[in-house]
Amino acid sequence: MAAIPAFSLCSPLPLSPRPRKAPIAPRRPTALANTLEAERGVQFETGDSFFRRESAVGRDLGVLSAALHRRSLPPGGGLRVLDAMCGCGVRSLRYLAQAGAAFVWANDASEGCRPLILSNLSGHPRVSPQGDRSWVVTHLDANRVLAENYLRKEFFDLVDVDCFGSDSSFMRLAISTIRKGGLLYVTSTDGYSSGGHRPHCSLASYGAYVRPMPFSNEVGLRMLIGGALREAAALGYHISPLFSFYSYHGPVFRVMLQVDRGQLHENSRYGFISYCHGCGNSQTFSWEELGQISCACRKGEISKSVVVSGPLWTGPLHDVTHVTDMLQLATEWGWACTNRNEVDLEKLLNQMIEEGDPRLPPGYIKLDEIASRGKMNSPPLSTLINTLQEEGYVASRSHIAPNAIKTNCPIAECIQFARRLRCSTSNRR
């Protein structure tokens, strides 16, 4: 019986899986001399492909969201996933084996990765009992895969694009290829732009002019969300972040977005963030307020100490309901109370739930900044958070910076609370 033909870089893209009357023999795994890796019980090989063990947490989060989305789909539909830059194929394999995807399209531009990807996916049946293909492998430019599927009106429930740097050229096509209500999992690894060191690059890639700010890693997530929001609005869609994840290795900015039809609302959380290097205060501004940007410490005067970045996403980084469901599912699967490269998944998801409070403004305040501006030793992080909450403010830890707090309390008042805590501690000695 003939095997499913291989797709090469020179051959046309295959049509999406159609029912077949006769079963097709699975491809025999290619022998590869590689070290065997494992993630959550799924084994695979990495070969010469680019692979980071530290990114396992991002893959965990993607699988959890995909599994939850599959549960929300109408009966009989099945979860369709496009992994546009699949590398060794570990994400594709995990979407099949753990998220219960009915079909995964694994694409990587490097045809040299083909034996490796086929070997990793070969443990999963290539054809379902109903005669539908469960997965295919191609080696084409990601934009071509997205464009041709869009032209054929073949849509996906989840499109995962794990790119390098600040490449956003795929964004509009990826959004066009997603079913209504589907998910887009996007990546940036451009820490220079998020740090405000290449504002013209961030402007070209994400439509945001970014200046240096002390919470630059959160700005990187907001820059990525804002860029996707801009592209979605041009197509008549709107997006909302389900979760946002920063990892220091790389660095890596990963955001899961839900895509739906609808125009950009006038009161959308798409605006500007300011930071005053003089007093440390940060604020958000809408488009209508652009001519009014200043800082209270300057009494309305124009000051070089105030820098502005934007337009960026200024709303919550996470959807609390969705992340709560992720935590529940992780607990059911036995993933919650485990560490992945020193990241406690249960702790991470709980921090995301706290960060998702819509009353929290963008940014975070590092204890080092409080100590420096207050000319004192800062109190313990948990003590300061408890004090702010007792005073009626919203406060939480940040999953992005372990020594920082997110709060709607102005930094000047944070310094005062910290000073009182230090004084009370000294008096008890």
Tab-separated table of C-alpha atoms in Angstrom:
chain	number	residue	atom	x	y	z
A	1	MET	CA	0.000	0.000	0.000
A	2	ALA	CA	1.416	3.386	-0.989
A	3	ALA	CA	2.597	5.763	1.692
A	4	ILE	CA	1.483	9.373	1.872
A	5	PRO	CA	3.684	11.318	-0.540
A	6	ALA	CA	6.301	13.618	0.912
A	7	PHE	CA	5.901	17.360	0.439
A	8	SER	CA	9.021	19.087	-0.775
A	9	LEU	CA	9.920	22.699	-1.092
A	10	CYS	CA	9.330	22.531	-4.827
A	11	SER	CA	5.946	20.748	-4.760
A	12	PRO	CA	2.631	22.590	-4.355
A	13	LEU	CA	1.031	22.729	-0.945
A	14	PRO	CA	-1.208	19.741	-0.224
A	15	LEU	CA	-4.908	20.210	0.271
A	16	SER	CA	-6.185	19.926	3.800
A	17	PRO	CA	-6.896	16.391	4.999
A	18	ARG	CA	-9.811	14.645	3.285
A	19	PRO	CA	-11.411	11.322	4.183
A	20	ARG	CA	-9.715	8.336	2.588
A	21	LYS	CA	-11.435	5.040	1.993
A	22	ALA	CA	-8.398	2.877	2.658
A	23	PRO	CA	-6.005	3.228	5.578
A	24	ILE	CA	-2.453	4.254	4.799
A	25	ALA	CA	0.528	2.547	6.354
A	26	PRO	CA	2.405	4.821	8.775
A	27	ARG	CA	5.842	6.004	7.740
A	28	ARG	CA	8.650	4.051	9.375
A	29	PRO	CA	10.615	6.276	11.785
A	30	THR	CA	13.942	7.494	10.496
A	31	ALA	CA	16.888	6.376	12.616
A	32	LEU	CA	18.473	9.433	14.212
A	33	ALA	CA	21.528	9.505	16.436
A	34	ASN	CA	20.269	12.100	18.918
A	35	THR	CA	19.785	12.414	22.625
A	36	LEU	CA	16.221	11.631	23.571
A	37	GLU	CA	14.317	14.484	25.250
A	38	ALA	CA	11.048	14.308	27.153
A	39	GLU	CA	8.399	16.863	28.146
A	40	ARG	CA	5.436	15.849	30.281
A	41	GLY	CA	5.874	12.231	29.225
A	42	VAL	CA	6.189	12.959	25.496
A	43	GLN	CA	9.496	11.799	24.005
A	44	PHE	CA	11.189	13.375	20.998
A	45	GLU	CA	14.597	14.108	19.486
A	46	THR	CA	16.071	17.500	18.703
A	47	GLY	CA	18.770	16.684	16.151
A	48	ASP	CA	20.554	19.750	14.795
A	49	SER	CA	17.454	21.946	15.070
A	50	PHE	CA	17.325	24.979	17.342
A	51	PHE	CA	15.834	23.826	20.641
A	52	ARG	CA	15.581	25.351	24.127
A	53	ARG	CA	14.686	23.216	27.117
A	54	GLU	CA	13.872	26.457	28.955
A	55	SER	CA	10.964	27.058	26.558
A	56	ALA	CA	9.121	24.015	27.908
A	57	VAL	CA	6.991	26.250	30.139
A	58	GLY	CA	5.783	28.229	27.117
A	59	ARG	CA	4.883	24.940	25.443
A	60	ASP	CA	3.044	23.820	28.580
A	61	LEU	CA	0.970	27.003	28.539
A	62	GLY	CA	0.197	26.626	24.831
A	63	VAL	CA	-0.971	23.032	25.259
A	64	LEU	CA	-3.194	23.944	28.211
A	65	SER	CA	-4.875	26.757	26.244
A	66	ALA	CA	-5.280	24.546	23.179
A	67	ALA	CA	-6.899	21.773	25.237
A	68	LEU	CA	-9.328	24.237	26.820
A	69	HIS	CA	-10.209	25.688	23.434
A	70	ARG	CA	-10.845	22.197	22.050
A	71	ARG	CA	-13.472	21.677	24.758
A	72	SER	CA	-15.294	24.809	23.599
A	73	LEU	CA	-15.557	23.697	19.957
A	74	PRO	CA	-18.820	22.268	18.574
A	75	PRO	CA	-19.077	18.463	18.609
A	76	GLY	CA	-17.490	16.692	15.673
A	77	GLY	CA	-15.318	19.611	14.606
A	78	GLY	CA	-11.997	18.753	16.181
A	79	LEU	CA	-9.081	21.073	16.948
A	80	ARG	CA	-7.063	22.112	13.889
A	81	VAL	CA	-3.589	23.512	14.565
A	82	LEU	CA	-1.031	25.152	12.281
A	83	ASP	CA	2.511	25.147	13.682
A	84	ALA	CA	4.073	27.546	11.197
A	85	MET	CA	7.698	27.333	12.400
A	86	CYS	CA	7.808	23.939	14.046
A	87	GLY	CA	11.573	23.341	14.431
A	88	CYS	CA	12.035	19.736	15.536
A	89	GLY	CA	8.266	19.300	15.809
A	90	VAL	CA	7.938	19.098	19.603
A	91	ARG	CA	5.072	21.612	19.730
A	92	SER	CA	3.214	19.804	16.961
A	93	LEU	CA	3.697	16.501	18.768
A	94	ARG	CA	2.435	17.895	22.054
A	95	TYR	CA	-0.636	19.460	20.426
A	96	LEU	CA	-1.475	16.024	19.027
A	97	ALA	CA	-0.638	13.924	22.065
A	98	GLN	CA	-1.694	16.230	24.894
A	99	ALA	CA	-4.125	18.874	23.576
A	100	GLY	CA	-6.079	16.279	21.594
A	101	ALA	CA	-5.736	18.056	18.249
A	102	ALA	CA	-7.571	16.322	15.412
A	103	PHE	CA	-5.137	17.703	12.862
A	104	VAL	CA	-1.767	19.464	13.021
A	105	TRP	CA	0.041	21.061	10.100
A	106	ALA	CA	3.751	21.069	10.979
A	107	ASN	CA	5.752	23.440	8.787
A	108	ASP	CA	9.381	24.465	8.933
A	109	ALA	CA	11.283	26.298	6.198
A	110	SER	CA	14.323	24.024	6.625
A	111	GLU	CA	13.884	20.877	4.549
A	112	GLY	CA	16.894	19.424	6.372
A	113	CYS	CA	14.649	19.007	9.434
A	114	ARG	CA	12.260	16.701	7.596
A	115	PRO	CA	13.648	13.320	8.807
A	116	LEU	CA	13.719	14.654	12.365
A	117	ILE	CA	10.129	15.974	12.293
A	118	LEU	CA	8.808	12.802	10.667
A	119	SER	CA	10.591	10.678	13.245
A	120	ASN	CA	9.117	12.693	16.120
A	121	LEU	CA	5.580	12.669	14.747
A	122	SER	CA	5.641	9.048	13.581
A	123	GLY	CA	4.627	7.786	17.023
A	124	HIS	CA	1.223	9.401	16.467
A	125	PRO	CA	-1.065	7.801	13.841
A	126	ARG	CA	-0.868	9.739	10.600
A	127	VAL	CA	-4.438	8.804	9.654
A	128	SER	CA	-7.389	8.773	12.051
A	129	PRO	CA	-9.767	5.799	12.351
A	130	GLN	CA	-12.216	7.820	10.239
A	131	GLY	CA	-9.675	8.025	7.418
A	132	ASP	CA	-8.695	11.679	7.907
A	133	ARG	CA	-5.102	12.805	8.059
A	134	SER	CA	-3.974	13.613	11.580
A	135	TRP	CA	-0.855	15.532	10.554
A	136	VAL	CA	1.194	16.676	7.583
A	137	VAL	CA	4.711	18.073	7.295
A	138	THR	CA	5.792	20.784	4.852
A	139	HIS	CA	8.922	22.888	4.333
A	140	LEU	CA	7.857	26.276	3.060
A	141	ASP	CA	8.017	29.898	4.078
A	142	ALA	CA	5.478	30.442	6.862
A	143	ASN	CA	3.768	33.265	4.974
A	144	ARG	CA	3.213	31.023	1.960
A	145	VAL	CA	1.582	28.339	4.093
A	146	LEU	CA	-0.671	30.924	5.723
A	147	ALA	CA	-1.558	32.668	2.447
A	148	GLU	CA	-2.415	29.520	0.516
A	149	ASN	CA	-4.594	28.173	3.303
A	150	TYR	CA	-6.383	31.503	3.465
A	151	LEU	CA	-6.980	31.498	-0.307
A	152	ARG	CA	-8.390	27.974	-0.090
A	153	LYS	CA	-10.533	29.035	2.886
A	154	GLU	CA	-8.940	26.367	5.061
A	155	PHE	CA	-8.948	27.789	8.561
A	156	PHE	CA	-7.434	26.737	11.885
A	157	ASP	CA	-8.493	26.905	15.508
A	158	LEU	CA	-4.943	27.652	16.657
A	159	VAL	CA	-2.035	29.161	14.760
A	160	ASP	CA	1.308	28.987	16.577
A	161	VAL	CA	4.134	31.108	15.170
A	162	ASP	CA	7.325	30.743	17.222
A	163	CYS	CA	9.619	33.141	15.386
A	164	PHE	CA	12.936	34.821	16.207
A	165	GLY	CA	13.605	38.496	16.773
A	166	SER	CA	10.883	40.988	15.940
A	167	ASP	CA	9.579	39.363	12.761
A	168	SER	CA	5.916	40.353	12.510
A	169	SER	CA	5.482	39.954	8.749
A	170	PHE	CA	3.264	36.911	9.312
A	171	MET	CA	0.837	38.621	11.700
A	172	ARG	CA	-1.884	39.709	9.286
A	173	LEU	CA	-1.911	36.436	7.349
A	174	ALA	CA	-1.972	34.431	10.566
A	175	ILE	CA	-5.014	36.353	11.804
A	176	SER	CA	-6.736	35.813	8.443
A	177	THR	CA	-6.215	32.052	8.708
A	178	ILE	CA	-7.849	31.667	12.135
A	179	ARG	CA	-11.436	30.589	12.591
A	180	LYS	CA	-13.790	32.953	14.385
A	181	GLY	CA	-12.990	32.808	18.076
A	182	GLY	CA	-9.742	30.923	17.432
A	183	LEU	CA	-6.331	31.388	19.015
A	184	LEU	CA	-3.082	32.979	17.859
A	185	TYR	CA	0.104	32.164	19.801
A	186	VAL	CA	2.810	34.671	18.883
A	187	THR	CA	6.416	35.260	19.896
A	188	SER	CA	9.071	37.948	20.020
A	189	THR	CA	12.659	37.563	21.166
A	190	ASP	CA	13.697	41.175	20.570
A	191	GLY	CA	14.766	42.446	23.973
A	192	TYR	CA	16.572	45.438	22.468
A	193	SER	CA	13.365	46.881	21.045
A	194	SER	CA	11.356	46.271	24.216
A	195	GLY	CA	14.121	48.000	26.155
A	196	GLY	CA	13.750	51.112	24.021
A	197	HIS	CA	17.170	50.731	22.394
A	198	ARG	CA	15.836	50.352	18.825
A	199	PRO	CA	12.659	52.468	18.668
A	200	HIS	CA	12.632	52.578	14.887
A	201	CYS	CA	12.741	48.772	14.784
A	202	SER	CA	9.801	48.459	17.178
A	203	LEU	CA	7.962	51.075	15.134
A	204	ALA	CA	8.510	49.117	11.917
A	205	SER	CA	7.598	45.746	13.409
A	206	TYR	CA	4.818	46.568	15.857
A	207	GLY	CA	3.812	50.153	15.125
A	208	ALA	CA	5.066	51.320	18.544
A	209	TYR	CA	7.830	53.791	19.336
A	210	VAL	CA	9.342	52.398	22.534
A	211	ARG	CA	11.530	54.373	24.937
A	212	PRO	CA	13.664	53.010	27.821
A	213	MET	CA	11.546	52.241	30.908
A	214	PRO	CA	12.368	50.252	34.068
A	215	PHE	CA	9.602	47.741	33.305
A	216	SER	CA	10.813	47.099	29.764
A	217	ASN	CA	10.066	43.372	29.804
A	218	GLU	CA	6.398	44.065	30.426
A	219	VAL	CA	6.546	46.689	27.682
A	220	GLY	CA	7.790	43.917	25.371
A	221	LEU	CA	4.604	41.928	25.982
A	222	ARG	CA	2.419	45.002	25.520
A	223	MET	CA	4.285	45.905	22.339
A	224	LEU	CA	3.590	42.429	20.921
A	225	ILE	CA	-0.104	42.533	21.844
A	226	GLY	CA	-0.434	46.043	20.441
A	227	GLY	CA	1.132	45.007	17.142
A	228	ALA	CA	-1.329	42.128	16.805
A	229	LEU	CA	-4.226	44.414	17.726
A	230	ARG	CA	-3.223	46.859	14.990
A	231	GLU	CA	-3.084	44.128	12.335
A	232	ALA	CA	-6.374	42.638	13.506
A	233	ALA	CA	-8.117	46.017	13.361
A	234	ALA	CA	-7.019	46.477	9.743
A	235	LEU	CA	-8.840	43.225	8.895
A	236	GLY	CA	-11.999	44.008	10.855
A	237	TYR	CA	-11.091	41.775	13.797
A	238	HIS	CA	-10.359	42.424	17.426
A	239	ILE	CA	-8.059	40.466	19.702
A	240	SER	CA	-7.853	39.930	23.443
A	241	PRO	CA	-4.939	38.414	25.376
A	242	LEU	CA	-5.691	35.166	27.225
A	243	PHE	CA	-2.253	35.096	28.830
A	244	SER	CA	1.124	36.793	28.405
A	245	PHE	CA	4.364	35.096	29.391
A	246	TYR	CA	7.873	36.475	29.694
A	247	SER	CA	10.913	34.241	30.072
A	248	TYR	CA	14.371	35.667	30.732
A	249	HIS	CA	16.199	33.205	28.440
A	250	GLY	CA	16.436	34.793	25.025
A	251	PRO	CA	14.507	36.819	26.226
A	252	VAL	CA	11.225	35.319	25.031
A	253	PHE	CA	7.890	37.129	24.920
A	254	ARG	CA	4.931	34.780	24.303
A	255	VAL	CA	1.285	35.854	24.071
A	256	MET	CA	-1.858	33.775	23.485
A	257	LEU	CA	-4.526	35.864	21.791
A	258	GLN	CA	-8.161	35.138	21.006
A	259	VAL	CA	-9.256	36.461	17.632
A	260	ASP	CA	-12.836	37.453	16.872
A	261	ARG	CA	-14.720	39.669	14.468
A	262	GLY	CA	-15.392	43.251	15.438
A	263	GLN	CA	-13.984	46.715	14.997
A	264	LEU	CA	-11.565	48.415	17.366
A	265	HIS	CA	-13.645	50.108	20.045
A	266	GLU	CA	-13.195	53.775	20.891
A	267	ASN	CA	-12.464	52.861	24.505
A	268	SER	CA	-10.061	50.055	23.611
A	269	ARG	CA	-6.969	49.600	25.773
A	270	TYR	CA	-4.625	50.719	23.016
A	271	GLY	CA	-2.758	53.849	23.992
A	272	PHE	CA	0.429	55.274	25.459
A	273	ILE	CA	2.488	54.719	28.595
A	274	SER	CA	4.661	57.404	30.158
A	275	TYR	CA	7.412	57.143	32.742
A	276	CYS	CA	9.063	59.988	34.619
A	277	HIS	CA	12.737	59.402	35.305
A	278	GLY	CA	12.574	62.279	37.758
A	279	CYS	CA	10.030	60.881	40.252
A	280	GLY	CA	9.447	57.334	38.959
A	281	ASN	CA	5.728	57.827	38.297
A	282	SER	CA	4.100	56.100	35.310
A	283	GLN	CA	0.762	56.824	33.651
A	284	THR	CA	-1.359	55.770	30.697
A	285	PHE	CA	-2.774	58.143	28.101
A	286	SER	CA	-5.379	57.737	25.388
A	287	TRP	CA	-5.010	59.101	21.872
A	288	GLU	CA	-7.180	62.092	22.843
A	289	GLU	CA	-4.784	62.956	25.672
A	290	LEU	CA	-1.591	63.001	23.625
A	291	GLY	CA	-1.213	66.780	23.946
A	292	GLN	CA	-1.599	66.622	27.732
A	293	ILE	CA	1.252	64.262	28.612
A	294	SER	CA	3.205	65.520	31.574
A	295	CYS	CA	3.967	64.518	35.155
A	296	ALA	CA	2.598	65.921	38.382
A	297	CYS	CA	6.123	66.467	39.682
A	298	ARG	CA	6.708	68.955	36.833
A	299	LYS	CA	3.412	70.823	37.523
A	300	GLY	CA	2.260	70.484	33.939
A	301	GLU	CA	5.492	71.707	32.399
A	302	ILE	CA	7.207	69.901	29.546
A	303	SER	CA	10.148	67.910	30.848
A	304	LYS	CA	12.827	65.741	29.296
A	305	SER	CA	12.511	63.407	32.285
A	306	VAL	CA	9.166	62.143	30.949
A	307	VAL	CA	9.397	59.514	28.205
A	308	VAL	CA	6.445	58.066	26.306
A	309	SER	CA	6.075	54.691	24.566
A	310	GLY	CA	3.256	53.674	22.286
A	311	PRO	CA	0.832	52.911	21.063
A	312	LEU	CA	0.808	49.737	23.175
A	313	TRP	CA	-1.725	47.457	24.783
A	314	THR	CA	-2.565	49.070	28.150
A	315	GLY	CA	-5.156	46.582	29.402
A	316	PRO	CA	-4.751	43.410	31.504
A	317	LEU	CA	-2.046	40.985	30.389
A	318	HIS	CA	-4.170	37.940	31.239
A	319	ASP	CA	-7.792	36.817	31.170
A	320	VAL	CA	-8.399	35.719	34.774
A	321	THR	CA	-11.117	33.204	33.894
A	322	HIS	CA	-8.990	31.540	31.222
A	323	VAL	CA	-5.858	31.329	33.389
A	324	THR	CA	-7.933	29.962	36.281
A	325	ASP	CA	-9.185	27.224	33.944
A	326	MET	CA	-5.582	26.577	32.878
A	327	LEU	CA	-4.579	26.110	36.504
A	328	GLN	CA	-7.462	23.713	37.114
A	329	LEU	CA	-6.532	21.669	34.040
A	330	ALA	CA	-2.844	21.651	35.018
A	331	THR	CA	-3.873	20.311	38.409
A	332	GLU	CA	-6.015	17.597	36.804
A	333	TRP	CA	-3.082	16.542	34.625
A	334	GLY	CA	-0.602	16.573	37.506
A	335	TRP	CA	1.414	19.442	36.015
A	336	ALA	CA	0.695	22.085	38.630
A	337	CYS	CA	2.980	21.042	41.475
A	338	THR	CA	6.061	20.482	39.350
A	339	ASN	CA	9.054	22.595	38.411
A	340	ARG	CA	10.132	23.063	34.793
A	341	ASN	CA	13.649	24.459	34.660
A	342	GLU	CA	13.119	26.090	38.058
A	343	VAL	CA	9.675	27.491	37.078
A	344	ASP	CA	6.819	26.345	39.322
A	345	LEU	CA	3.809	26.149	36.997
A	346	GLU	CA	1.264	26.444	39.809
A	347	LYS	CA	3.034	29.492	41.224
A	348	LEU	CA	3.318	31.046	37.759
A	349	LEU	CA	-0.391	30.625	36.960
A	350	ASN	CA	-1.429	31.985	40.363
A	351	GLN	CA	0.751	35.043	39.764
A	352	MET	CA	-0.852	35.510	36.356
A	353	ILE	CA	-4.302	35.383	37.966
A	354	GLU	CA	-3.278	38.150	40.378
A	355	GLU	CA	-1.679	40.183	37.566
A	356	GLY	CA	-4.901	39.928	35.553
A	357	ASP	CA	-6.812	42.267	37.877
A	358	PRO	CA	-8.163	44.975	35.517
A	359	ARG	CA	-7.551	47.639	38.187
A	360	LEU	CA	-3.795	47.218	37.860
A	361	PRO	CA	-2.093	49.748	35.557
A	362	PRO	CA	0.742	48.830	33.192
A	363	GLY	CA	4.219	48.420	34.634
A	364	TYR	CA	5.705	47.298	37.900
A	365	ILE	CA	7.839	48.873	40.618
A	366	LYS	CA	11.084	47.210	41.604
A	367	LEU	CA	12.055	47.167	45.262
A	368	ASP	CA	15.483	48.444	44.219
A	369	GLU	CA	13.868	51.599	42.842
A	370	ILE	CA	11.888	52.114	46.054
A	371	ALA	CA	15.081	51.695	48.098
A	372	SER	CA	17.063	54.030	45.836
A	373	ARG	CA	14.483	56.812	45.723
A	374	GLY	CA	13.643	56.464	49.421
A	375	LYS	CA	17.330	56.207	50.428
A	376	MET	CA	16.650	53.206	52.648
A	377	ASN	CA	16.633	49.445	52.699
A	378	SER	CA	13.389	48.192	51.223
A	379	PRO	CA	11.056	45.995	53.316
A	380	PRO	CA	10.303	42.396	52.275
A	381	LEU	CA	8.207	42.183	49.124
A	382	SER	CA	5.361	40.225	50.741
A	383	THR	CA	5.184	42.672	53.661
A	384	LEU	CA	4.862	45.673	51.365
A	385	ILE	CA	2.202	43.936	49.245
A	386	ASN	CA	0.153	43.082	52.349
A	387	THR	CA	0.417	46.672	53.584
A	388	LEU	CA	-0.757	48.098	50.267
A	389	GLN	CA	-3.708	45.715	50.209
A	390	GLU	CA	-4.649	46.651	53.774
A	391	GLU	CA	-4.601	50.305	52.712
A	392	GLY	CA	-7.129	49.569	49.960
A	393	TYR	CA	-4.769	49.351	46.980
A	394	VAL	CA	-4.490	46.485	44.526
A	395	ALA	CA	-1.064	44.869	44.677
A	396	SER	CA	0.486	41.638	43.466
A	397	ARG	CA	3.781	40.095	42.520
A	398	SER	CA	4.951	40.217	38.920
A	399	HIS	CA	5.798	36.986	37.103
A	400	ILE	CA	8.183	39.057	34.973
A	401	ALA	CA	10.407	40.463	37.741
A	402	PRO	CA	10.706	38.538	41.029
A	403	ASN	CA	11.714	41.641	43.038
A	404	ALA	CA	8.865	43.858	41.812
A	405	ILE	CA	5.251	44.607	42.598
A	406	LYS	CA	2.329	45.562	40.398
A	407	THR	CA	0.055	48.063	42.090
A	408	ASN	CA	-2.256	50.988	41.486
A	409	CYS	CA	-0.532	52.831	44.329
A	410	PRO	CA	1.682	55.716	43.092
A	411	ILE	CA	5.381	55.177	43.674
A	412	ALA	CA	5.613	58.180	46.000
A	413	GLU	CA	3.100	56.578	48.359
A	414	CYS	CA	4.823	53.199	48.020
A	415	ILE	CA	7.990	54.845	49.274
A	416	GLN	CA	6.100	56.321	52.239
A	417	PHE	CA	4.611	52.942	53.161
A	418	ALA	CA	8.030	51.308	52.825
A	419	ARG	CA	9.585	53.967	55.066
A	420	ARG	CA	6.935	53.402	57.758
A	421	LEU	CA	7.520	49.667	57.618
A	422	ARG	CA	11.257	50.168	58.062
A	423	CYS	CA	10.666	52.530	60.978
A	424	SER	CA	8.274	50.140	62.714
A	425	THR	CA	10.785	47.326	62.265
A	426	SER	CA	13.568	49.461	63.765
A	427	ASN	CA	11.395	50.438	66.751
A	428	ARG	CA	10.702	46.818	67.598
A	429	ARG	CA	14.409	46.036	67.871
